[in-house]
Coordinates of C-alpha atoms and ligand atoms in Angstrom, one line a residue:
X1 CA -114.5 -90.5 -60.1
X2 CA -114.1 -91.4 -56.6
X3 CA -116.8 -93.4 -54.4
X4 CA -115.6 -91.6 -50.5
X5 CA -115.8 -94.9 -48.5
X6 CA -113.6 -96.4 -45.4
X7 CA -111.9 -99.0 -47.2
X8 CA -109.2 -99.5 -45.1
X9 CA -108.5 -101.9 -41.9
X10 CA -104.6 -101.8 -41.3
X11 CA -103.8 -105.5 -42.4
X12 CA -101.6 -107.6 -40.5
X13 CA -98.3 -107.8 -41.4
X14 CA -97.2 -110.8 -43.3
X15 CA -94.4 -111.5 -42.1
X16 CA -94.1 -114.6 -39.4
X17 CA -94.6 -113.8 -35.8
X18 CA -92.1 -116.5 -35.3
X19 CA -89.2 -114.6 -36.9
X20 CA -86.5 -113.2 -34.7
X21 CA -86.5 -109.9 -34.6
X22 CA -84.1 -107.0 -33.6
X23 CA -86.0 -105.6 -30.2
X24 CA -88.0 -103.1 -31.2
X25 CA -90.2 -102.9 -34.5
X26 CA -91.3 -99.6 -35.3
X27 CA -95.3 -100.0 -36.1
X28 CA -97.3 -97.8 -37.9
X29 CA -101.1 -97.8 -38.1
X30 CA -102.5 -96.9 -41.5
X31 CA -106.4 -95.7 -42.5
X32 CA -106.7 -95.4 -46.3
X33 CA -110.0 -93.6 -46.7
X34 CA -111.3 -92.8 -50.2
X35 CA -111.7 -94.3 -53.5
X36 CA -109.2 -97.3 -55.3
X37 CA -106.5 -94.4 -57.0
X38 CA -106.2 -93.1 -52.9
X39 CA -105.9 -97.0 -52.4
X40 CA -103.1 -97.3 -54.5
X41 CA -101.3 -94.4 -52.9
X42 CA -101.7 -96.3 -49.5
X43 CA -100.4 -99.9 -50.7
X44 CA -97.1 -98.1 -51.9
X45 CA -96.6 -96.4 -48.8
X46 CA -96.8 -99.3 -47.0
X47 CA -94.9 -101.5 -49.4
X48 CA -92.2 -98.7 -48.4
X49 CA -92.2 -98.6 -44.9
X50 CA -92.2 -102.6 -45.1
X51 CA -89.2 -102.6 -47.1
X52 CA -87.6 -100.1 -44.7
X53 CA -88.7 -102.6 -42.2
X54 CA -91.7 -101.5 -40.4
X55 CA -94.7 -103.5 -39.6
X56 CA -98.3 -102.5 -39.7
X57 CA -100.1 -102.1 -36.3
X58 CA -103.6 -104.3 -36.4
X59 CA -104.8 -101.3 -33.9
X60 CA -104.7 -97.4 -33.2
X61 CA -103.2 -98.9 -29.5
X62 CA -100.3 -101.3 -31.2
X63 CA -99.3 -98.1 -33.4
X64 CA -96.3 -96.2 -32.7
X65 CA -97.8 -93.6 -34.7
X66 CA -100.5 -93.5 -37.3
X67 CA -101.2 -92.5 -40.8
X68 CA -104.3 -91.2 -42.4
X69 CA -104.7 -91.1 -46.0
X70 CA -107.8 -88.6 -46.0
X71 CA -110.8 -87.9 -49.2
X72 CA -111.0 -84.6 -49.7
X73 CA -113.8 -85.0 -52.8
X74 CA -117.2 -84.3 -51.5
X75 CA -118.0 -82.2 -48.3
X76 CA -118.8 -86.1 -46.6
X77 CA -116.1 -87.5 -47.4
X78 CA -114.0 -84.2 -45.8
X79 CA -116.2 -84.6 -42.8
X80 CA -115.2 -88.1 -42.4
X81 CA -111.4 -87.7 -42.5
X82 CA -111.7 -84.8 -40.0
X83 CA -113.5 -88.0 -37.9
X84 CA -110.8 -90.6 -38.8
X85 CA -108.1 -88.1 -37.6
X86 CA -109.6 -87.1 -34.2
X87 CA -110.5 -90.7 -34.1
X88 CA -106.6 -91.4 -34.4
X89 CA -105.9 -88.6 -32.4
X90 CA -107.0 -89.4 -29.5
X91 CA -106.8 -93.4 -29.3
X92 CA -103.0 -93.0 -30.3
X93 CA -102.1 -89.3 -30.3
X94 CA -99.3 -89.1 -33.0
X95 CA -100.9 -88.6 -36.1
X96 CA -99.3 -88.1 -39.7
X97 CA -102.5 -86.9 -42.4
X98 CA -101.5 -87.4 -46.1
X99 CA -104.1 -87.6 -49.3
X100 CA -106.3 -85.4 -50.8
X101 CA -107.9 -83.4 -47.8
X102 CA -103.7 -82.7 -47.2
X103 CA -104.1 -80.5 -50.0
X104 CA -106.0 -77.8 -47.9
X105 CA -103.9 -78.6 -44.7
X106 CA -105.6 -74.8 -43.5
X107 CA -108.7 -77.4 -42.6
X108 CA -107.2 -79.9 -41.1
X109 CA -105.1 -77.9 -38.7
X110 CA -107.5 -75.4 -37.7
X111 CA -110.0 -78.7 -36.0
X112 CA -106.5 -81.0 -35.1
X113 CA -104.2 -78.6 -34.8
X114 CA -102.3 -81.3 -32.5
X115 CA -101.5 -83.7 -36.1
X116 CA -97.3 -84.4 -36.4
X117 CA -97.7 -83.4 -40.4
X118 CA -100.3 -82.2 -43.1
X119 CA -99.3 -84.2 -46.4
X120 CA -101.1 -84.1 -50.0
X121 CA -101.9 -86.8 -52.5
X122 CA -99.5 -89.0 -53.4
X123 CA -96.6 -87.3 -51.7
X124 CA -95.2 -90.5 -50.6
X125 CA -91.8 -89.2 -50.1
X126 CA -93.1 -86.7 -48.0
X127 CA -94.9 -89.1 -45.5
X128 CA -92.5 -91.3 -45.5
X129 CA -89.7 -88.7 -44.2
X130 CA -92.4 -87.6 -41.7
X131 CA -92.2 -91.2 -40.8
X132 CA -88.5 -91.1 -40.5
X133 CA -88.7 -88.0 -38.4
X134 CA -91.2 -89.0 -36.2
X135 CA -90.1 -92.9 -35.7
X136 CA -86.9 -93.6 -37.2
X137 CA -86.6 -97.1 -39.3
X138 CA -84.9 -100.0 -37.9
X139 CA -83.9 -101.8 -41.0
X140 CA -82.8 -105.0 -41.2
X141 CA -82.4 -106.1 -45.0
X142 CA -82.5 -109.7 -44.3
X143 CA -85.7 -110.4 -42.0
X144 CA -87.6 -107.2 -43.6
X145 CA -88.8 -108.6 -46.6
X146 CA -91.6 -107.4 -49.3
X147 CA -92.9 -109.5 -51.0
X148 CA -91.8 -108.4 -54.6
X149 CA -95.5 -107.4 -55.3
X150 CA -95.7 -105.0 -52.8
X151 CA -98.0 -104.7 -49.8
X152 CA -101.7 -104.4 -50.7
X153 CA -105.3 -103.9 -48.9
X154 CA -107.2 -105.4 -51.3
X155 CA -107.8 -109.6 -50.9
X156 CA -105.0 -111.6 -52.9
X157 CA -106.6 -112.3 -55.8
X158 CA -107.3 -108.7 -57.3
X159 CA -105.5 -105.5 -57.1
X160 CA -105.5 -102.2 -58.3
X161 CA -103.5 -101.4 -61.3
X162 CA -103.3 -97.2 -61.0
X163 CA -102.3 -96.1 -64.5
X164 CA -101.6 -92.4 -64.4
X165 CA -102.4 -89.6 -61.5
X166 CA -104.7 -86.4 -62.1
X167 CA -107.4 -85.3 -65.0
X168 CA -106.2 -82.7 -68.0
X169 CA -110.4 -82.5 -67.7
X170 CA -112.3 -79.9 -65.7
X171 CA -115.5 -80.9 -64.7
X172 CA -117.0 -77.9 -62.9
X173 CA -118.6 -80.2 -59.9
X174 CA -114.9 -81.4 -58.9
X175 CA -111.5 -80.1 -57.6
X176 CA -109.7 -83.4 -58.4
X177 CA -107.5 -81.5 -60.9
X178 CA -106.8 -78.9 -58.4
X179 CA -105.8 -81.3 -55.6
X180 CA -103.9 -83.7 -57.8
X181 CA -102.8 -81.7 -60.6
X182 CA -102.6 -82.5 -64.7
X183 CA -102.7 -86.0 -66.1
X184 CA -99.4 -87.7 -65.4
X185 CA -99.4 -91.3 -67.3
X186 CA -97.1 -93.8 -66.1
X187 CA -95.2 -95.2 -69.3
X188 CA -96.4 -98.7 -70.2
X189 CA -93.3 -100.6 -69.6
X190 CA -93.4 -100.0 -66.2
X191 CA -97.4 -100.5 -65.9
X192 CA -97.2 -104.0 -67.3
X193 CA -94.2 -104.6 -65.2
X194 CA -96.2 -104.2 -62.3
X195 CA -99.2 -106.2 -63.9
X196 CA -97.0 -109.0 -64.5
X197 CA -95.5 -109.1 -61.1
X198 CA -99.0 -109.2 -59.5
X199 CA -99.9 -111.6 -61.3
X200 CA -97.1 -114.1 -61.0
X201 CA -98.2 -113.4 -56.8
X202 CA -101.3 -114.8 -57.4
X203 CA -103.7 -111.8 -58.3
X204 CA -106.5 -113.0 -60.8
X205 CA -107.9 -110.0 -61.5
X206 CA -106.5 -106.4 -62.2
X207 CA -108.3 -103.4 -61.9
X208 CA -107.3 -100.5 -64.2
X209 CA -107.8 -97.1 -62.5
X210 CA -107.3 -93.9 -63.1
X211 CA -109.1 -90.1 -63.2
X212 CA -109.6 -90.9 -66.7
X213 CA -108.5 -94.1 -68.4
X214 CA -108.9 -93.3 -72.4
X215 CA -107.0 -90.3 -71.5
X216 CA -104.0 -92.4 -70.9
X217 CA -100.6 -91.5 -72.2
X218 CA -101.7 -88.5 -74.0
X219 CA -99.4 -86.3 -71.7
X220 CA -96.8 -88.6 -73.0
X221 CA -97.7 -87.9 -76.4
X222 CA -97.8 -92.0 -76.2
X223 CA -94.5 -92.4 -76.2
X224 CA -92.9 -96.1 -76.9
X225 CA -91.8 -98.4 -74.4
X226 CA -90.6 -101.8 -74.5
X227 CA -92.4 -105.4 -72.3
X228 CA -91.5 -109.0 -73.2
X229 CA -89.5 -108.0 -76.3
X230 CA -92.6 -106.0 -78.0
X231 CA -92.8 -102.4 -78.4
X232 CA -95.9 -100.4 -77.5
X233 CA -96.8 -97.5 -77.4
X234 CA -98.2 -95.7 -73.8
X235 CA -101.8 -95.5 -74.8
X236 CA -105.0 -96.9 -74.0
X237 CA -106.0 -99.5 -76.6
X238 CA -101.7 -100.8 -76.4
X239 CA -102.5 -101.1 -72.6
X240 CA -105.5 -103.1 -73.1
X241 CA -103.8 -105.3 -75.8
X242 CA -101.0 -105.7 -73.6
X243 CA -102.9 -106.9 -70.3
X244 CA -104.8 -109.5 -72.2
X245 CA -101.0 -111.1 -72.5
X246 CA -100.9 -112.0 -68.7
X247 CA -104.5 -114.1 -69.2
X248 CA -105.9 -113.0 -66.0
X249 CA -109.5 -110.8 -65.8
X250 CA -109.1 -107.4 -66.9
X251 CA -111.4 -104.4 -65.7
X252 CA -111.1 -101.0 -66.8
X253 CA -112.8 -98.5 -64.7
X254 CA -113.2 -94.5 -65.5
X255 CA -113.3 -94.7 -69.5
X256 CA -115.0 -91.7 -71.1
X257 CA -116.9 -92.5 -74.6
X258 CA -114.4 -91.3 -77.0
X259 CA -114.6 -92.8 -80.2
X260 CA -111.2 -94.2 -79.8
X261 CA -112.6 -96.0 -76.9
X262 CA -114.6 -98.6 -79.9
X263 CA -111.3 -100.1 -80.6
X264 CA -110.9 -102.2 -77.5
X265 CA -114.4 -103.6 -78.2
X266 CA -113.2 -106.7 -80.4
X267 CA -110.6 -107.5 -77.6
X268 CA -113.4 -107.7 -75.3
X269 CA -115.5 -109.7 -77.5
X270 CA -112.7 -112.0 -78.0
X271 CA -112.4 -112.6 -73.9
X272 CA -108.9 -110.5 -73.8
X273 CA -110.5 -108.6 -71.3
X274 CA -113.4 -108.4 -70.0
X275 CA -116.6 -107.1 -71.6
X276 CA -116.8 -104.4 -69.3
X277 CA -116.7 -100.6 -68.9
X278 CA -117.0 -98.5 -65.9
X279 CA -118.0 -94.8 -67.8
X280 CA -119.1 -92.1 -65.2
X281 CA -121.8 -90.5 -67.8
X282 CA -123.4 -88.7 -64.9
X283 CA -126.6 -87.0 -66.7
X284 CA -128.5 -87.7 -70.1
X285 CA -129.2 -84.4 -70.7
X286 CA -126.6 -82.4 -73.0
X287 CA -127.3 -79.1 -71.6
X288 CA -126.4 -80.0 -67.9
X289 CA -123.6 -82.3 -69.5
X290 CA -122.4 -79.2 -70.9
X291 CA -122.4 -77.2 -67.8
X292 CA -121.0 -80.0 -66.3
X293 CA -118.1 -79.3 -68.4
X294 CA -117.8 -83.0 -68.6
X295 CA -115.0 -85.3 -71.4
X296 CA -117.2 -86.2 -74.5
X297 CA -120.0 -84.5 -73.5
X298 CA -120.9 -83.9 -77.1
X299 CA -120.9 -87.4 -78.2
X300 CA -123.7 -89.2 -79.3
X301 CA -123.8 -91.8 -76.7
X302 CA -126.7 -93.6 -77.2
X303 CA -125.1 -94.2 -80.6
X304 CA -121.7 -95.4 -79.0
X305 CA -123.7 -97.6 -76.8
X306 CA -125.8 -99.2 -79.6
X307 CA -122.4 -99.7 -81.7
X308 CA -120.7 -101.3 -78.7
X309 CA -123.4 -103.7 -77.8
X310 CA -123.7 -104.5 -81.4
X311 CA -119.5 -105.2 -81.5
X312 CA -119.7 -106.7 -78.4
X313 CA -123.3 -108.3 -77.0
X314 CA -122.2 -109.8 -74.0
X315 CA -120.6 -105.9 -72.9
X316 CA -121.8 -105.1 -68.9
X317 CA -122.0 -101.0 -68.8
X318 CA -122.0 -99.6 -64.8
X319 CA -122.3 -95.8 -64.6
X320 CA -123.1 -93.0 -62.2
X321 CA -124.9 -90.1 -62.2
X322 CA -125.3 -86.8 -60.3
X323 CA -128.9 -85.6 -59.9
X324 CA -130.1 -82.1 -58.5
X325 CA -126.8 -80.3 -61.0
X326 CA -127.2 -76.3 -60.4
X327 CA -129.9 -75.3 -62.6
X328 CA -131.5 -78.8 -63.6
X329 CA -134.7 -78.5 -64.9
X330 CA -137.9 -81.0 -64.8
X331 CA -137.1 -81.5 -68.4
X332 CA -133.5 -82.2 -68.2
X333 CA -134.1 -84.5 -65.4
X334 CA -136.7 -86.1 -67.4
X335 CA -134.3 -86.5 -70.6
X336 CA -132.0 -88.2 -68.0
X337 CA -134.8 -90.7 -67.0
X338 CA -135.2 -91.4 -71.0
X339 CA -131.5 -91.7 -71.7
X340 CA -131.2 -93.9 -69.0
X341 CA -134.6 -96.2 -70.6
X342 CA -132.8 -96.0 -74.1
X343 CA -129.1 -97.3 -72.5
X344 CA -130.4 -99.9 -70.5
X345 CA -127.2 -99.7 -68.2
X346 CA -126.7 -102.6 -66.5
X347 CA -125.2 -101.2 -63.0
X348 CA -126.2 -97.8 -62.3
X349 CA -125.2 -95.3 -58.6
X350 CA -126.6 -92.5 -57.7
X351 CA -125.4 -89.1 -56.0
X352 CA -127.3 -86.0 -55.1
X353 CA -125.0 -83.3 -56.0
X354 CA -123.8 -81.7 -53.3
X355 CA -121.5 -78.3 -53.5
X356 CA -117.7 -78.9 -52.7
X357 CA -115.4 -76.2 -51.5
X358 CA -113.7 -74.8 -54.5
X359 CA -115.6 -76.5 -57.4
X360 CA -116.6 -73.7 -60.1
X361 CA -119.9 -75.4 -60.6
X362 CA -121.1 -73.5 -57.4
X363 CA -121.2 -70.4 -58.5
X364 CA -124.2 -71.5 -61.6
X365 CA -127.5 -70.1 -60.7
X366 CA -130.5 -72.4 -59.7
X367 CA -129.6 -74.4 -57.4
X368 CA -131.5 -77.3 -56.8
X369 CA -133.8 -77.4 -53.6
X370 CA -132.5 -80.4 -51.2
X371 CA -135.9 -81.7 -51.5
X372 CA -136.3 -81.6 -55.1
X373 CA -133.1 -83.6 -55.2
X374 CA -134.7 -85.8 -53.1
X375 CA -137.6 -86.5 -55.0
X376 CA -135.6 -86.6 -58.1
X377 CA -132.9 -89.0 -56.6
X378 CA -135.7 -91.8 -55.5
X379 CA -137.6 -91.6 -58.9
X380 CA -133.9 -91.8 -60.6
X381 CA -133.0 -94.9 -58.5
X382 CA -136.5 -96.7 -59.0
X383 CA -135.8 -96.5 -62.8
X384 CA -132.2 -97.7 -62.5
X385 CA -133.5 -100.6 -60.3
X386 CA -135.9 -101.8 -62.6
X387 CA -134.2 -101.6 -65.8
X388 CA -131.2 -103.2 -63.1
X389 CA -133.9 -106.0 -62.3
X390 CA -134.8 -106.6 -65.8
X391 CA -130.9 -107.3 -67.1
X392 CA -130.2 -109.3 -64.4
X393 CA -133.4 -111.4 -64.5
X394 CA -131.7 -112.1 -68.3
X395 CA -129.0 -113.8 -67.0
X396 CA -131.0 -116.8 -65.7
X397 CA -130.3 -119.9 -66.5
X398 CA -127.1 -118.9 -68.1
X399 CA -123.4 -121.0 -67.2
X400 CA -121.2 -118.4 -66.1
X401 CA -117.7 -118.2 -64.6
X402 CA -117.2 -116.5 -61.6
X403 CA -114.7 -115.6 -59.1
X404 CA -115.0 -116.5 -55.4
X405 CA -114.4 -113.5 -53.3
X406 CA -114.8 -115.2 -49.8
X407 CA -116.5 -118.5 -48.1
X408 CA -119.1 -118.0 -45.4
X409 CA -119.9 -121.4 -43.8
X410 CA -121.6 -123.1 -46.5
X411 CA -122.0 -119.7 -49.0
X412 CA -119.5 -118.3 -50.8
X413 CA -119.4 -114.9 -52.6
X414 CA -118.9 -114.7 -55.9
X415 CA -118.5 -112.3 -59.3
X416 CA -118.7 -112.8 -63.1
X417 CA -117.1 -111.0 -65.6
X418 CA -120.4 -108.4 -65.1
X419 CA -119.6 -107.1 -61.6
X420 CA -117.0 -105.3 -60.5
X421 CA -115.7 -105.7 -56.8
X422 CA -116.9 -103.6 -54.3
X423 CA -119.0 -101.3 -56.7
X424 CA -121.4 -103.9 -58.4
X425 CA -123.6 -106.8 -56.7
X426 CA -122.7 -110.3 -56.0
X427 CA -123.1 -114.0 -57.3
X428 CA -124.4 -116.0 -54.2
X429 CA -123.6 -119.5 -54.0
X430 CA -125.1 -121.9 -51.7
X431 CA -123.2 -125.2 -50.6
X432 CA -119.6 -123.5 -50.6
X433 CA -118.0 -126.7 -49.6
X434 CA -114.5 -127.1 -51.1
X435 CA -114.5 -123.5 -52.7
X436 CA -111.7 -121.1 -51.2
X437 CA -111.3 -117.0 -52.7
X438 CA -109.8 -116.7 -55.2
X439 CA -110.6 -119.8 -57.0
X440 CA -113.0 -119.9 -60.8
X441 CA -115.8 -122.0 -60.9
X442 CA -118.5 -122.1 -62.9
X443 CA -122.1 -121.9 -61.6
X444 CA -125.7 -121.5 -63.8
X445 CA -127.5 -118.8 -62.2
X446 CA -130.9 -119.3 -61.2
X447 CA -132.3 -115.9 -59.3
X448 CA -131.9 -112.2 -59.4
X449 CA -133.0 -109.5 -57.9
X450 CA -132.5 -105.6 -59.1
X451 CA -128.5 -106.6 -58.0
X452 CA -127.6 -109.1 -56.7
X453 CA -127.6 -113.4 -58.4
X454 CA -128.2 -116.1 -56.9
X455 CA -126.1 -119.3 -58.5
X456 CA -125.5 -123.3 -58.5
X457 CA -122.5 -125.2 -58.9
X458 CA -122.4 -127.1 -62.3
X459 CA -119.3 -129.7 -62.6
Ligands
SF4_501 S1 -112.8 -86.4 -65.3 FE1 -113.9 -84.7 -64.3 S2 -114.7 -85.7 -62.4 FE2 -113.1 -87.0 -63.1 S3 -111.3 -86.3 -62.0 FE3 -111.3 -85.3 -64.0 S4 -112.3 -83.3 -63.6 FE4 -112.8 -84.7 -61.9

């Protein structure tokens, strides 16, 4: 599910400012708002209008004209692409909106009715003729180069490995189906293609994403494809099997707890990737699960839990969960609060749910009073925080690897196989000298808090 959040900052081109150049470069200035799969969408747009030989503008100023990749999901996240384009509309004035808000272009228009072109999701052939249109390429094949894995936002050594576009689900609380339409798998072949070109760039961890990971390939009826002279087929546990081949970190983000989903658990346990799940369970309580119309939500999943754990002790769980669902009840949100004791997740986020335009779950009676949510979001998040505390304060004195996402003067940020970029907390590291990003090292951690570590270097 998505997390709305700016991600974006218009990199720099790549390219050297030394290079001769033709005299005029077309430059367009991107903001990718919204969660990793609207991520994705931006990094091939922009791989694109690099190859066609554009450059990125560092500001709205430098820009020639300006994209916005816009989230659509929850009413804040529409509110803060209607910002982002006024923003870009007035500091540049020439505006091009794509992503999922683009799917309801009636909104956009009727505050900025001055933008050049309303686009959906992942329409990048329409955004990039409305690029053409509106500032016509200059291409020169041999000083507009891309590098062969593509531009991406995200720092050098992990990426974003989108597996499939929209959700065969309907979860009455979202329109992601609506915007972005049925599941649509990529076939395997081309997924590890892409995997193994990222990471022969340098990437050392990829991040599977999707609406719904164990879902993958069913629309394809899992058909067979061929990578490095092995047939698989276009399915989730293949997929898994498959990444473990390129011996970088693995992540696999939006899995639902179908029983299938057990089988990648002795892969995991074996290091093929890593011993972590990102589930969205969002409530405890089958009844709201129910009228959340949510994937499995008639599985026992305190059960799964225990049997993965069991198959796999050193598994990290992260969830979220929506609080304040039409018609909760004191006792449902009180089951939540004892699933949630029994789980023992280790990374847990919060949302209050909030109604968004054209989701079925707002027309359930009862809704919740915004300050019953309230109340039932802080004594949510003071549960998750402790039990959060508790399973950290486990890992102490433990040797760990971990990956160095940046240097700081003499700290340097760091993860473990247990946190996720971005999402989850950090391993801190004091006396960072030598270490640069994107290096391994291994450190013994010796503090936690409810999320973040603190660790030391060990030789
Ligand atoms: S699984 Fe549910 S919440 Fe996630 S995209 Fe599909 S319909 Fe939306």
């Amino acid at each position: 599910m998505p997390r709305p959040a700016r991600k974006t900052a218009a990199p720099k081109p790549r390219t050297a400012a030394s290079r001769r150049r033709p005299a005029r470069i077309p430059k367009v200035g991107f903001v990718s708002l919204g969660c990793p799969k609207a991520l994705v969408d931006s990094e091939r747009i922009l791989t694109q209008l690099r190859a066609e030989g554009y450059e990125v503008a560092p500001t709205y100023e430098a820009a020639d004209v300006v994209v916005v990749n816009t989230c659509g999901f929850i009413d804040a996240a529409v509110d803060e692409s209607l910002d982002a384009i006024g923003e870009a509309l007035d500091r540049n004035g020439r505006v091009i909106v794509t992503g999922c808000l683009g799917a309801r272009p009636e909104r956009i228009l009727e505050r900025h009715p001055r933008v050049l072109k309303v686009t959906g999701p992942h329409a990048y052939e329409e955004v990039l003729g409305a690029v053409h249109q509106h500032l016509p390429p200059q291409h020169d094949p041999h000083l507009d180069l891309v590098p062969p894995q593509g531009v991406r936002l995200t720092p050098r050594h992990y990426a974003y490995l989108k597996i499939s576009e929209g959700c065969n689900n309907r979860c009455s609380f979202c329109i992601i189906p609506a915007m972005r339409g049925r599941l649509a798998s990529r076939p395997i072949g081309e997924v590890l293609r892409e995997a193994e070109r990222l990471a022969h760039a340098g990437v050392r961890e990829l991040l599977v994403i999707s609406q719904d990971t164990s879902a993958y390939g069913a629309d394809l009826r899992y058909a067979r494809d061929r990578w490095r002279e092995r047939e698989y087929e276009t399915r989730f546990i293949d997929l898994a099997q498959a990444l473990a081949e390129l011996k970088v970190w693995v992540r696999l983000h939006y899995v639902y707890p179908y029983p299938h989903v057990d089988a990648v658990m002795a892969l995991m346990a074996e290091g093929g990737v890593l011993p972590y799940l990102d589930i969205p369970f969002q409530h405890g309580s089958p009844s709201v699960l129910k009228r959340m119309r949510r994937p499995a939500h008639a599985e026992d999943t305190l059960a799964r839990i225990a049997t993965w754990r069991r198959d796999c002790p050193q598994l990290t769980l992260r969830s979220t969960f929506i609080v304040g669902f039409p018609g909760e009840t004191e006792e449902e949100f009180e089951e939540l609060l004892d699933w949630l004791d029994e789980a023992q997740l280790d990374r847990v986020g919060c949302f209050k749910y909030s109604p968004v335009e054209g989701a079925s779950a707002n027309a359930l009676a009862h809704h919740v009073p915004p300050e019953v949510q309230e109340e039932r979001y802080a004594r949510f998040m003071e549960r998750a925080a402790a039990i959060s505390a508790e399973r950290l304060s486990l890992r102490i004195g433990r040797r760990e690897r971990v990956l160095i996402d940046e240097v700081n003067g003499d700290e340097a940020i760091a993860r473990s196989a247990a946190e996720a970029p971005q999402i989850d907390g950090v391993v801190r590291i004091a006396g960072a000298a030598g270490l640069r990003a994107g290096e391994f090292t291994e450190v013994e951690i010796v503090a936690a808090d409810a999320y973040d570590l603190a660790g030391r270097r060990v030789s």
